[in-house]
mmCIF file with all atom_site columns, C-alpha atoms in Angstrom:
data_model
loop_
_atom_site.group_PDB
_atom_site.id
_atom_site.type_symbol
_atom_site.label_atom_id
_atom_site.label_alt_id
_atom_site.label_comp_id
_atom_site.label_asym_id
_atom_site.label_entity_id
_atom_site.label_seq_id
_atom_site.pdbx_PDB_ins_code
_atom_site.Cartn_x
_atom_site.Cartn_y
_atom_site.Cartn_z
_atom_site.occupancy
_atom_site.B_iso_or_equiv
_atom_site.pdbx_formal_charge
_atom_site.auth_seq_id
_atom_site.auth_comp_id
_atom_site.auth_asym_id
_atom_site.auth_atom_id
_atom_site.pdbx_PDB_model_num
ATOM 1   C CA . UNK A 1 1   ? 105.510 42.649 82.499  1.00 0.00 ? 1   UNK A CA 1
ATOM 2   C CA . UNK A 1 2   ? 102.284 44.562 82.905  1.00 0.00 ? 2   UNK A CA 1
ATOM 3   C CA . UNK A 1 3   ? 100.193 42.763 85.526  1.00 0.00 ? 3   UNK A CA 1
ATOM 4   C CA . UNK A 1 4   ? 97.044  43.219 83.415  1.00 0.00 ? 4   UNK A CA 1
ATOM 5   C CA . UNK A 1 5   ? 97.964  42.752 79.745  1.00 0.00 ? 5   UNK A CA 1
ATOM 6   C CA . UNK A 1 6   ? 101.279 40.928 80.370  1.00 0.00 ? 6   UNK A CA 1
ATOM 7   C CA . UNK A 1 7   ? 103.059 43.065 77.766  1.00 0.00 ? 7   UNK A CA 1
ATOM 8   C CA . UNK A 1 8   ? 106.794 43.331 78.533  1.00 0.00 ? 8   UNK A CA 1
ATOM 9   C CA . UNK A 1 9   ? 107.953 46.609 80.042  1.00 0.00 ? 9   UNK A CA 1
ATOM 10  C CA . UNK A 1 10  ? 110.970 48.012 78.220  1.00 0.00 ? 10  UNK A CA 1
ATOM 11  C CA . UNK A 1 11  ? 113.850 50.220 79.313  1.00 0.00 ? 11  UNK A CA 1
ATOM 12  C CA . UNK A 1 12  ? 112.007 53.543 78.904  1.00 0.00 ? 12  UNK A CA 1
ATOM 13  C CA . UNK A 1 13  ? 109.633 53.241 81.856  1.00 0.00 ? 13  UNK A CA 1
ATOM 14  C CA . UNK A 1 14  ? 112.215 52.386 84.556  1.00 0.00 ? 14  UNK A CA 1
ATOM 15  C CA . UNK A 1 15  ? 114.591 54.960 83.039  1.00 0.00 ? 15  UNK A CA 1
ATOM 16  C CA . UNK A 1 16  ? 111.905 57.634 83.419  1.00 0.00 ? 16  UNK A CA 1
ATOM 17  C CA . UNK A 1 17  ? 111.246 56.558 87.009  1.00 0.00 ? 17  UNK A CA 1
ATOM 18  C CA . UNK A 1 18  ? 114.931 56.798 87.896  1.00 0.00 ? 18  UNK A CA 1
ATOM 19  C CA . UNK A 1 19  ? 115.408 60.008 85.914  1.00 0.00 ? 19  UNK A CA 1
ATOM 20  C CA . UNK A 1 20  ? 112.446 61.702 87.608  1.00 0.00 ? 20  UNK A CA 1
ATOM 21  C CA . UNK A 1 21  ? 113.746 60.709 91.039  1.00 0.00 ? 21  UNK A CA 1
ATOM 22  C CA . UNK A 1 22  ? 117.199 62.058 90.147  1.00 0.00 ? 22  UNK A CA 1
ATOM 23  C CA . UNK A 1 23  ? 115.601 65.297 88.896  1.00 0.00 ? 23  UNK A CA 1
ATOM 24  C CA . UNK A 1 24  ? 113.722 65.873 92.147  1.00 0.00 ? 24  UNK A CA 1
ATOM 25  C CA . UNK A 1 25  ? 116.777 65.110 94.293  1.00 0.00 ? 25  UNK A CA 1
ATOM 26  C CA . UNK A 1 26  ? 118.976 67.383 92.159  1.00 0.00 ? 26  UNK A CA 1
ATOM 27  C CA . UNK A 1 27  ? 116.443 70.204 92.291  1.00 0.00 ? 27  UNK A CA 1
ATOM 28  C CA . UNK A 1 28  ? 116.027 69.923 96.053  1.00 0.00 ? 28  UNK A CA 1
ATOM 29  C CA . UNK A 1 29  ? 119.805 70.088 96.468  1.00 0.00 ? 29  UNK A CA 1
ATOM 30  C CA . UNK A 1 30  ? 119.907 73.119 94.151  1.00 0.00 ? 30  UNK A CA 1
ATOM 31  C CA . UNK A 1 31  ? 117.022 74.827 95.962  1.00 0.00 ? 31  UNK A CA 1
ATOM 32  C CA . UNK A 1 32  ? 118.491 74.268 99.422  1.00 0.00 ? 32  UNK A CA 1
ATOM 33  C CA . UNK A 1 33  ? 121.731 75.912 98.317  1.00 0.00 ? 33  UNK A CA 1
ATOM 34  C CA . UNK A 1 34  ? 120.127 79.053 96.904  1.00 0.00 ? 34  UNK A CA 1
ATOM 35  C CA . UNK A 1 35  ? 121.183 82.228 98.782  1.00 0.00 ? 35  UNK A CA 1
ATOM 36  C CA . UNK A 1 36  ? 117.548 82.943 99.742  1.00 0.00 ? 36  UNK A CA 1
ATOM 37  C CA . UNK A 1 37  ? 115.270 79.979 98.946  1.00 0.00 ? 37  UNK A CA 1
ATOM 38  C CA . UNK A 1 38  ? 111.614 81.009 98.685  1.00 0.00 ? 38  UNK A CA 1
ATOM 39  C CA . UNK A 1 39  ? 109.836 78.207 100.492 1.00 0.00 ? 39  UNK A CA 1
ATOM 40  C CA . UNK A 1 40  ? 106.260 79.107 99.573  1.00 0.00 ? 40  UNK A CA 1
ATOM 41  C CA . UNK A 1 41  ? 107.188 78.702 95.892  1.00 0.00 ? 41  UNK A CA 1
ATOM 42  C CA . UNK A 1 42  ? 108.637 75.228 96.384  1.00 0.00 ? 42  UNK A CA 1
ATOM 43  C CA . UNK A 1 43  ? 105.239 73.601 95.778  1.00 0.00 ? 43  UNK A CA 1
ATOM 44  C CA . UNK A 1 44  ? 104.933 75.557 92.516  1.00 0.00 ? 44  UNK A CA 1
ATOM 45  C CA . UNK A 1 45  ? 108.369 74.366 91.433  1.00 0.00 ? 45  UNK A CA 1
ATOM 46  C CA . UNK A 1 46  ? 107.398 70.767 92.258  1.00 0.00 ? 46  UNK A CA 1
ATOM 47  C CA . UNK A 1 47  ? 104.409 71.200 89.939  1.00 0.00 ? 47  UNK A CA 1
ATOM 48  C CA . UNK A 1 48  ? 106.767 72.519 87.258  1.00 0.00 ? 48  UNK A CA 1
ATOM 49  C CA . UNK A 1 49  ? 109.025 69.470 87.601  1.00 0.00 ? 49  UNK A CA 1
ATOM 50  C CA . UNK A 1 50  ? 106.065 67.101 87.349  1.00 0.00 ? 50  UNK A CA 1
ATOM 51  C CA . UNK A 1 51  ? 104.894 68.825 84.147  1.00 0.00 ? 51  UNK A CA 1
ATOM 52  C CA . UNK A 1 52  ? 108.402 68.718 82.677  1.00 0.00 ? 52  UNK A CA 1
ATOM 53  C CA . UNK A 1 53  ? 108.748 64.994 83.422  1.00 0.00 ? 53  UNK A CA 1
ATOM 54  C CA . UNK A 1 54  ? 105.378 64.273 81.782  1.00 0.00 ? 54  UNK A CA 1
ATOM 55  C CA . UNK A 1 55  ? 106.184 66.363 78.709  1.00 0.00 ? 55  UNK A CA 1
ATOM 56  C CA . UNK A 1 56  ? 109.620 64.782 78.375  1.00 0.00 ? 56  UNK A CA 1
ATOM 57  C CA . UNK A 1 57  ? 108.162 61.277 78.385  1.00 0.00 ? 57  UNK A CA 1
ATOM 58  C CA . UNK A 1 58  ? 105.154 62.144 76.214  1.00 0.00 ? 58  UNK A CA 1
ATOM 59  C CA . UNK A 1 59  ? 107.189 63.827 73.484  1.00 0.00 ? 59  UNK A CA 1
ATOM 60  C CA . UNK A 1 60  ? 109.789 61.044 73.504  1.00 0.00 ? 60  UNK A CA 1
ATOM 61  C CA . UNK A 1 61  ? 107.156 58.346 72.973  1.00 0.00 ? 61  UNK A CA 1
ATOM 62  C CA . UNK A 1 62  ? 104.413 60.058 70.962  1.00 0.00 ? 62  UNK A CA 1
ATOM 63  C CA . UNK A 1 63  ? 106.051 63.174 69.440  1.00 0.00 ? 63  UNK A CA 1
ATOM 64  C CA . UNK A 1 64  ? 103.555 65.613 70.914  1.00 0.00 ? 64  UNK A CA 1
ATOM 65  C CA . UNK A 1 65  ? 103.428 68.122 73.772  1.00 0.00 ? 65  UNK A CA 1
ATOM 66  C CA . UNK A 1 66  ? 99.799  67.987 74.970  1.00 0.00 ? 66  UNK A CA 1
ATOM 67  C CA . UNK A 1 67  ? 98.066  71.251 75.868  1.00 0.00 ? 67  UNK A CA 1
ATOM 68  C CA . UNK A 1 68  ? 96.572  69.634 78.959  1.00 0.00 ? 68  UNK A CA 1
ATOM 69  C CA . UNK A 1 69  ? 100.095 69.638 80.434  1.00 0.00 ? 69  UNK A CA 1
ATOM 70  C CA . UNK A 1 70  ? 101.728 72.567 78.607  1.00 0.00 ? 70  UNK A CA 1
ATOM 71  C CA . UNK A 1 71  ? 99.199  75.228 79.647  1.00 0.00 ? 71  UNK A CA 1
ATOM 72  C CA . UNK A 1 72  ? 99.338  74.323 83.371  1.00 0.00 ? 72  UNK A CA 1
ATOM 73  C CA . UNK A 1 73  ? 103.126 74.522 83.038  1.00 0.00 ? 73  UNK A CA 1
ATOM 74  C CA . UNK A 1 74  ? 102.802 78.011 81.519  1.00 0.00 ? 74  UNK A CA 1
ATOM 75  C CA . UNK A 1 75  ? 100.503 79.011 84.404  1.00 0.00 ? 75  UNK A CA 1
ATOM 76  C CA . UNK A 1 76  ? 102.935 77.729 87.052  1.00 0.00 ? 76  UNK A CA 1
ATOM 77  C CA . UNK A 1 77  ? 105.837 79.409 85.264  1.00 0.00 ? 77  UNK A CA 1
ATOM 78  C CA . UNK A 1 78  ? 103.890 82.684 85.203  1.00 0.00 ? 78  UNK A CA 1
ATOM 79  C CA . UNK A 1 79  ? 103.391 82.518 88.974  1.00 0.00 ? 79  UNK A CA 1
ATOM 80  C CA . UNK A 1 80  ? 107.139 82.124 89.497  1.00 0.00 ? 80  UNK A CA 1
ATOM 81  C CA . UNK A 1 81  ? 107.973 84.897 87.007  1.00 0.00 ? 81  UNK A CA 1
ATOM 82  C CA . UNK A 1 82  ? 105.438 87.355 88.475  1.00 0.00 ? 82  UNK A CA 1
ATOM 83  C CA . UNK A 1 83  ? 106.636 86.663 92.007  1.00 0.00 ? 83  UNK A CA 1
ATOM 84  C CA . UNK A 1 84  ? 110.240 87.208 90.910  1.00 0.00 ? 84  UNK A CA 1
ATOM 85  C CA . UNK A 1 85  ? 109.413 90.559 89.303  1.00 0.00 ? 85  UNK A CA 1
ATOM 86  C CA . UNK A 1 86  ? 107.226 91.991 92.068  1.00 0.00 ? 86  UNK A CA 1
ATOM 87  C CA . UNK A 1 87  ? 109.669 91.032 94.828  1.00 0.00 ? 87  UNK A CA 1
ATOM 88  C CA . UNK A 1 88  ? 112.756 92.235 92.958  1.00 0.00 ? 88  UNK A CA 1
ATOM 89  C CA . UNK A 1 89  ? 114.571 95.355 94.137  1.00 0.00 ? 89  UNK A CA 1
ATOM 90  C CA . UNK A 1 90  ? 114.565 96.417 90.449  1.00 0.00 ? 90  UNK A CA 1
ATOM 91  C CA . UNK A 1 91  ? 111.222 95.131 89.111  1.00 0.00 ? 91  UNK A CA 1
ATOM 92  C CA . UNK A 1 92  ? 111.457 96.892 85.748  1.00 0.00 ? 92  UNK A CA 1
ATOM 93  C CA . UNK A 1 93  ? 114.893 95.435 85.032  1.00 0.00 ? 93  UNK A CA 1
ATOM 94  C CA . UNK A 1 94  ? 113.711 91.999 86.212  1.00 0.00 ? 94  UNK A CA 1
ATOM 95  C CA . UNK A 1 95  ? 110.684 92.195 83.914  1.00 0.00 ? 95  UNK A CA 1
ATOM 96  C CA . UNK A 1 96  ? 112.885 93.094 80.928  1.00 0.00 ? 96  UNK A CA 1
ATOM 97  C CA . UNK A 1 97  ? 115.272 90.235 81.658  1.00 0.00 ? 97  UNK A CA 1
ATOM 98  C CA . UNK A 1 98  ? 112.351 87.801 81.819  1.00 0.00 ? 98  UNK A CA 1
ATOM 99  C CA . UNK A 1 99  ? 110.879 89.230 78.606  1.00 0.00 ? 99  UNK A CA 1
ATOM 100 C CA . UNK A 1 100 ? 114.260 88.773 76.926  1.00 0.00 ? 100 UNK A CA 1
ATOM 101 C CA . UNK A 1 101 ? 114.364 85.161 78.086  1.00 0.00 ? 101 UNK A CA 1
ATOM 102 C CA . UNK A 1 102 ? 110.891 84.535 76.634  1.00 0.00 ? 102 UNK A CA 1
ATOM 103 C CA . UNK A 1 103 ? 111.906 86.236 73.388  1.00 0.00 ? 103 UNK A CA 1
ATOM 104 C CA . UNK A 1 104 ? 114.973 83.989 73.038  1.00 0.00 ? 104 UNK A CA 1
ATOM 105 C CA . UNK A 1 105 ? 113.198 80.693 73.704  1.00 0.00 ? 105 UNK A CA 1
ATOM 106 C CA . UNK A 1 106 ? 109.601 81.231 72.565  1.00 0.00 ? 106 UNK A CA 1
ATOM 107 C CA . UNK A 1 107 ? 110.238 83.984 70.008  1.00 0.00 ? 107 UNK A CA 1
ATOM 108 C CA . UNK A 1 108 ? 112.879 82.054 68.116  1.00 0.00 ? 108 UNK A CA 1
ATOM 109 C CA . UNK A 1 109 ? 110.760 78.923 67.796  1.00 0.00 ? 109 UNK A CA 1
ATOM 110 C CA . UNK A 1 110 ? 107.698 80.972 66.886  1.00 0.00 ? 110 UNK A CA 1
ATOM 111 C CA . UNK A 1 111 ? 109.703 82.517 64.046  1.00 0.00 ? 111 UNK A CA 1
ATOM 112 C CA . UNK A 1 112 ? 110.894 79.067 62.916  1.00 0.00 ? 112 UNK A CA 1
ATOM 113 C CA . UNK A 1 113 ? 107.338 77.697 63.146  1.00 0.00 ? 113 UNK A CA 1
ATOM 114 C CA . UNK A 1 114 ? 105.973 80.562 61.044  1.00 0.00 ? 114 UNK A CA 1
ATOM 115 C CA . UNK A 1 115 ? 108.814 80.408 58.524  1.00 0.00 ? 115 UNK A CA 1
ATOM 116 C CA . UNK A 1 116 ? 108.519 76.639 58.014  1.00 0.00 ? 116 UNK A CA 1
ATOM 117 C CA . UNK A 1 117 ? 104.714 76.588 58.377  1.00 0.00 ? 117 UNK A CA 1
ATOM 118 C CA . UNK A 1 118 ? 105.083 74.022 61.124  1.00 0.00 ? 118 UNK A CA 1
ATOM 119 C CA . UNK A 1 119 ? 107.360 71.631 59.228  1.00 0.00 ? 119 UNK A CA 1
ATOM 120 C CA . UNK A 1 120 ? 110.555 72.188 61.254  1.00 0.00 ? 120 UNK A CA 1
ATOM 121 C CA . UNK A 1 121 ? 109.142 72.578 64.766  1.00 0.00 ? 121 UNK A CA 1
ATOM 122 C CA . UNK A 1 122 ? 105.707 72.085 66.242  1.00 0.00 ? 122 UNK A CA 1
ATOM 123 C CA . UNK A 1 123 ? 103.734 74.809 67.975  1.00 0.00 ? 123 UNK A CA 1
ATOM 124 C CA . UNK A 1 124 ? 104.064 72.797 71.182  1.00 0.00 ? 124 UNK A CA 1
ATOM 125 C CA . UNK A 1 125 ? 107.764 73.704 71.188  1.00 0.00 ? 125 UNK A CA 1
ATOM 126 C CA . UNK A 1 126 ? 106.775 77.386 71.051  1.00 0.00 ? 126 UNK A CA 1
ATOM 127 C CA . UNK A 1 127 ? 104.501 77.014 74.082  1.00 0.00 ? 127 UNK A CA 1
ATOM 128 C CA . UNK A 1 128 ? 107.143 75.018 75.936  1.00 0.00 ? 128 UNK A CA 1
ATOM 129 C CA . UNK A 1 129 ? 109.681 77.738 75.117  1.00 0.00 ? 129 UNK A CA 1
ATOM 130 C CA . UNK A 1 130 ? 107.288 80.303 76.611  1.00 0.00 ? 130 UNK A CA 1
ATOM 131 C CA . UNK A 1 131 ? 107.087 78.375 79.883  1.00 0.00 ? 131 UNK A CA 1
ATOM 132 C CA . UNK A 1 132 ? 110.833 77.789 80.100  1.00 0.00 ? 132 UNK A CA 1
ATOM 133 C CA . UNK A 1 133 ? 111.573 81.410 79.218  1.00 0.00 ? 133 UNK A CA 1
ATOM 134 C CA . UNK A 1 134 ? 109.350 82.551 82.099  1.00 0.00 ? 134 UNK A CA 1
ATOM 135 C CA . UNK A 1 135 ? 111.184 80.247 84.494  1.00 0.00 ? 135 UNK A CA 1
ATOM 136 C CA . UNK A 1 136 ? 114.643 81.565 83.594  1.00 0.00 ? 136 UNK A CA 1
ATOM 137 C CA . UNK A 1 137 ? 115.332 85.030 84.932  1.00 0.00 ? 137 UNK A CA 1
ATOM 138 C CA . UNK A 1 138 ? 117.842 86.216 82.338  1.00 0.00 ? 138 UNK A CA 1
ATOM 139 C CA . UNK A 1 139 ? 118.029 86.217 78.540  1.00 0.00 ? 139 UNK A CA 1
ATOM 140 C CA . UNK A 1 140 ? 121.638 85.011 78.790  1.00 0.00 ? 140 UNK A CA 1
ATOM 141 C CA . UNK A 1 141 ? 120.447 81.931 80.689  1.00 0.00 ? 141 UNK A CA 1
ATOM 142 C CA . UNK A 1 142 ? 117.947 81.384 77.887  1.00 0.00 ? 142 UNK A CA 1
ATOM 143 C CA . UNK A 1 143 ? 120.812 81.428 75.378  1.00 0.00 ? 143 UNK A CA 1
ATOM 144 C CA . UNK A 1 144 ? 122.639 78.842 77.500  1.00 0.00 ? 144 UNK A CA 1
ATOM 145 C CA . UNK A 1 145 ? 119.502 76.668 77.463  1.00 0.00 ? 145 UNK A CA 1
ATOM 146 C CA . UNK A 1 146 ? 119.127 77.109 73.705  1.00 0.00 ? 146 UNK A CA 1
ATOM 147 C CA . UNK A 1 147 ? 122.779 76.256 73.070  1.00 0.00 ? 147 UNK A CA 1
ATOM 148 C CA . UNK A 1 148 ? 122.717 73.078 75.140  1.00 0.00 ? 148 UNK A CA 1
ATOM 149 C CA . UNK A 1 149 ? 119.377 71.948 73.703  1.00 0.00 ? 149 UNK A CA 1
ATOM 150 C CA . UNK A 1 150 ? 120.877 72.085 70.216  1.00 0.00 ? 150 UNK A CA 1
ATOM 151 C CA . UNK A 1 151 ? 124.276 70.752 71.329  1.00 0.00 ? 151 UNK A CA 1
ATOM 152 C CA . UNK A 1 152 ? 122.728 67.706 73.013  1.00 0.00 ? 152 UNK A CA 1
ATOM 153 C CA . UNK A 1 153 ? 120.516 67.181 69.966  1.00 0.00 ? 153 UNK A CA 1
ATOM 154 C CA . UNK A 1 154 ? 123.540 67.295 67.678  1.00 0.00 ? 154 UNK A CA 1
ATOM 155 C CA . UNK A 1 155 ? 125.417 64.788 69.819  1.00 0.00 ? 155 UNK A CA 1
ATOM 156 C CA . UNK A 1 156 ? 122.430 62.422 69.619  1.00 0.00 ? 156 UNK A CA 1
ATOM 157 C CA . UNK A 1 157 ? 121.525 62.897 65.947  1.00 0.00 ? 157 UNK A CA 1
ATOM 158 C CA . UNK A 1 158 ? 124.975 63.139 64.334  1.00 0.00 ? 158 UNK A CA 1
ATOM 159 C CA . UNK A 1 159 ? 126.090 59.553 65.111  1.00 0.00 ? 159 UNK A CA 1
ATOM 160 C CA . UNK A 1 160 ? 122.762 58.288 63.774  1.00 0.00 ? 160 UNK A CA 1
ATOM 161 C CA . UNK A 1 161 ? 123.197 60.220 60.543  1.00 0.00 ? 161 UNK A CA 1
ATOM 162 C CA . UNK A 1 162 ? 126.779 59.003 60.111  1.00 0.00 ? 162 UNK A CA 1
ATOM 163 C CA . UNK A 1 163 ? 125.816 55.363 60.657  1.00 0.00 ? 163 UNK A CA 1
ATOM 164 C CA . UNK A 1 164 ? 122.669 55.563 58.532  1.00 0.00 ? 164 UNK A CA 1
ATOM 165 C CA . UNK A 1 165 ? 120.289 54.783 61.400  1.00 0.00 ? 165 UNK A CA 1
ATOM 166 C CA . UNK A 1 166 ? 118.752 58.238 60.953  1.00 0.00 ? 166 UNK A CA 1
ATOM 167 C CA . UNK A 1 167 ? 118.008 60.264 57.836  1.00 0.00 ? 167 UNK A CA 1
ATOM 168 C CA . UNK A 1 168 ? 117.468 63.970 57.223  1.00 0.00 ? 168 UNK A CA 1
ATOM 169 C CA . UNK A 1 169 ? 113.696 63.360 57.324  1.00 0.00 ? 169 UNK A CA 1
ATOM 170 C CA . UNK A 1 170 ? 113.694 61.431 60.632  1.00 0.00 ? 170 UNK A CA 1
ATOM 171 C CA . UNK A 1 171 ? 111.336 63.016 63.155  1.00 0.00 ? 171 UNK A CA 1
ATOM 172 C CA . UNK A 1 172 ? 113.302 64.042 66.259  1.00 0.00 ? 172 UNK A CA 1
ATOM 173 C CA . UNK A 1 173 ? 111.275 65.235 69.273  1.00 0.00 ? 173 UNK A CA 1
ATOM 174 C CA . UNK A 1 174 ? 112.709 68.590 70.342  1.00 0.00 ? 174 UNK A CA 1
ATOM 175 C CA . UNK A 1 175 ? 110.739 69.015 73.575  1.00 0.00 ? 175 UNK A CA 1
ATOM 176 C CA . UNK A 1 176 ? 113.036 66.715 75.598  1.00 0.00 ? 176 UNK A CA 1
ATOM 177 C CA . UNK A 1 177 ? 116.066 68.559 74.244  1.00 0.00 ? 177 UNK A CA 1
ATOM 178 C CA . UNK A 1 178 ? 114.603 71.922 75.275  1.00 0.00 ? 178 UNK A CA 1
ATOM 179 C CA . UNK A 1 179 ? 113.895 70.549 78.743  1.00 0.00 ? 179 UNK A CA 1
ATOM 180 C CA . UNK A 1 180 ? 117.435 69.170 79.026  1.00 0.00 ? 180 UNK A CA 1
ATOM 181 C CA . UNK A 1 181 ? 118.910 72.506 77.909  1.00 0.00 ? 181 UNK A CA 1
ATOM 182 C CA . UNK A 1 182 ? 116.695 74.322 80.419  1.00 0.00 ? 182 UNK A CA 1
ATOM 183 C CA . UNK A 1 183 ? 117.898 72.115 83.264  1.00 0.00 ? 183 UNK A CA 1
ATOM 184 C CA . UNK A 1 184 ? 121.538 72.726 82.336  1.00 0.00 ? 184 UNK A CA 1
ATOM 185 C CA . UNK A 1 185 ? 120.868 76.485 82.324  1.00 0.00 ? 185 UNK A CA 1
ATOM 186 C CA . UNK A 1 186 ? 118.950 76.329 85.615  1.00 0.00 ? 186 UNK A CA 1
ATOM 187 C CA . UNK A 1 187 ? 121.544 74.309 87.528  1.00 0.00 ? 187 UNK A CA 1
ATOM 188 C CA . UNK A 1 188 ? 124.776 75.434 85.873  1.00 0.00 ? 188 UNK A CA 1
ATOM 189 C CA . UNK A 1 189 ? 123.943 78.514 83.782  1.00 0.00 ? 189 UNK A CA 1
ATOM 190 C CA . UNK A 1 190 ? 125.308 81.118 86.162  1.00 0.00 ? 190 UNK A CA 1
ATOM 191 C CA . UNK A 1 191 ? 128.585 79.246 86.511  1.00 0.00 ? 191 UNK A CA 1
ATOM 192 C CA . UNK A 1 192 ? 128.865 78.817 82.742  1.00 0.00 ? 192 UNK A CA 1
ATOM 193 C CA . UNK A 1 193 ? 128.222 82.531 82.108  1.00 0.00 ? 193 UNK A CA 1
ATOM 194 C CA . UNK A 1 194 ? 130.691 83.579 84.776  1.00 0.00 ? 194 UNK A CA 1
ATOM 195 C CA . UNK A 1 195 ? 133.344 81.230 83.398  1.00 0.00 ? 195 UNK A CA 1
ATOM 196 C CA . UNK A 1 196 ? 132.920 82.375 79.784  1.00 0.00 ? 196 UNK A CA 1
ATOM 197 C CA . UNK A 1 197 ? 132.244 86.090 80.173  1.00 0.00 ? 197 UNK A CA 1
ATOM 198 C CA . UNK A 1 198 ? 132.792 87.112 83.754  1.00 0.00 ? 198 UNK A CA 1
ATOM 199 C CA . UNK A 1 199 ? 129.108 88.117 83.796  1.00 0.00 ? 199 UNK A CA 1
ATOM 200 C CA . UNK A 1 200 ? 127.012 87.293 86.839  1.00 0.00 ? 200 UNK A CA 1
ATOM 201 C CA . UNK A 1 201 ? 123.366 88.342 87.254  1.00 0.00 ? 201 UNK A CA 1
#
C-alpha cells in the first residue's frame, strides 16, 4: 500500500520497476558489446532510456505522451544523430539513412494523423516517431521497428477482440508499442535484417 494514502499498489508499478531495471541491464550489455562504444554518449543514452520508460508508463496509464518528456527525448535523440553523422566516414550517406529512418517512423504517423484528423493516432505518436527515427541509423531498422510495433500490437489486441474484451473502438495506446518495436530494432535489428536479406549496414 501507499504509505500516505494507504491505497493498494497494483501490478503495474512493480512491473515497471522490474522492466526498467531489465532495460538498463540489457542496454548496458548491448553497449559494452558494440564494436566501438562511444563512452561520452552513454550519459545521453541513459537520458533516452529514462524518457522512454516514463513515456511507456504514462501512455499505458493515461493515454498521452506529454511534451515535457517527448521534447527532451527529441533533443537527446538529435544529439546522438548529429554525433553519428559528423563522425561518420560517409556523413552524407549517414544523414540520408537517418532522414529515411525519420521518414518511416515520423512521416508515416504524420500522414495517418493528417488523414484521420487525429482520430487514429495522436500527434504524440508523431513526435515519438521523430525521436525514435533519429536514434535508429538506418531506414531498414525503422521498418523493423514499425513491423514489430504493429506485430506486438496485433498479438495483444487480437485475442481481446476474439473474446469480446475489446471492441473496434477501444482506445489502445500506441506509444508503448512503438517503444517496444524500437527496442527490438535496436537490439536485434541488424541480425534480423542479415537473416532475412543478407543486408548489413
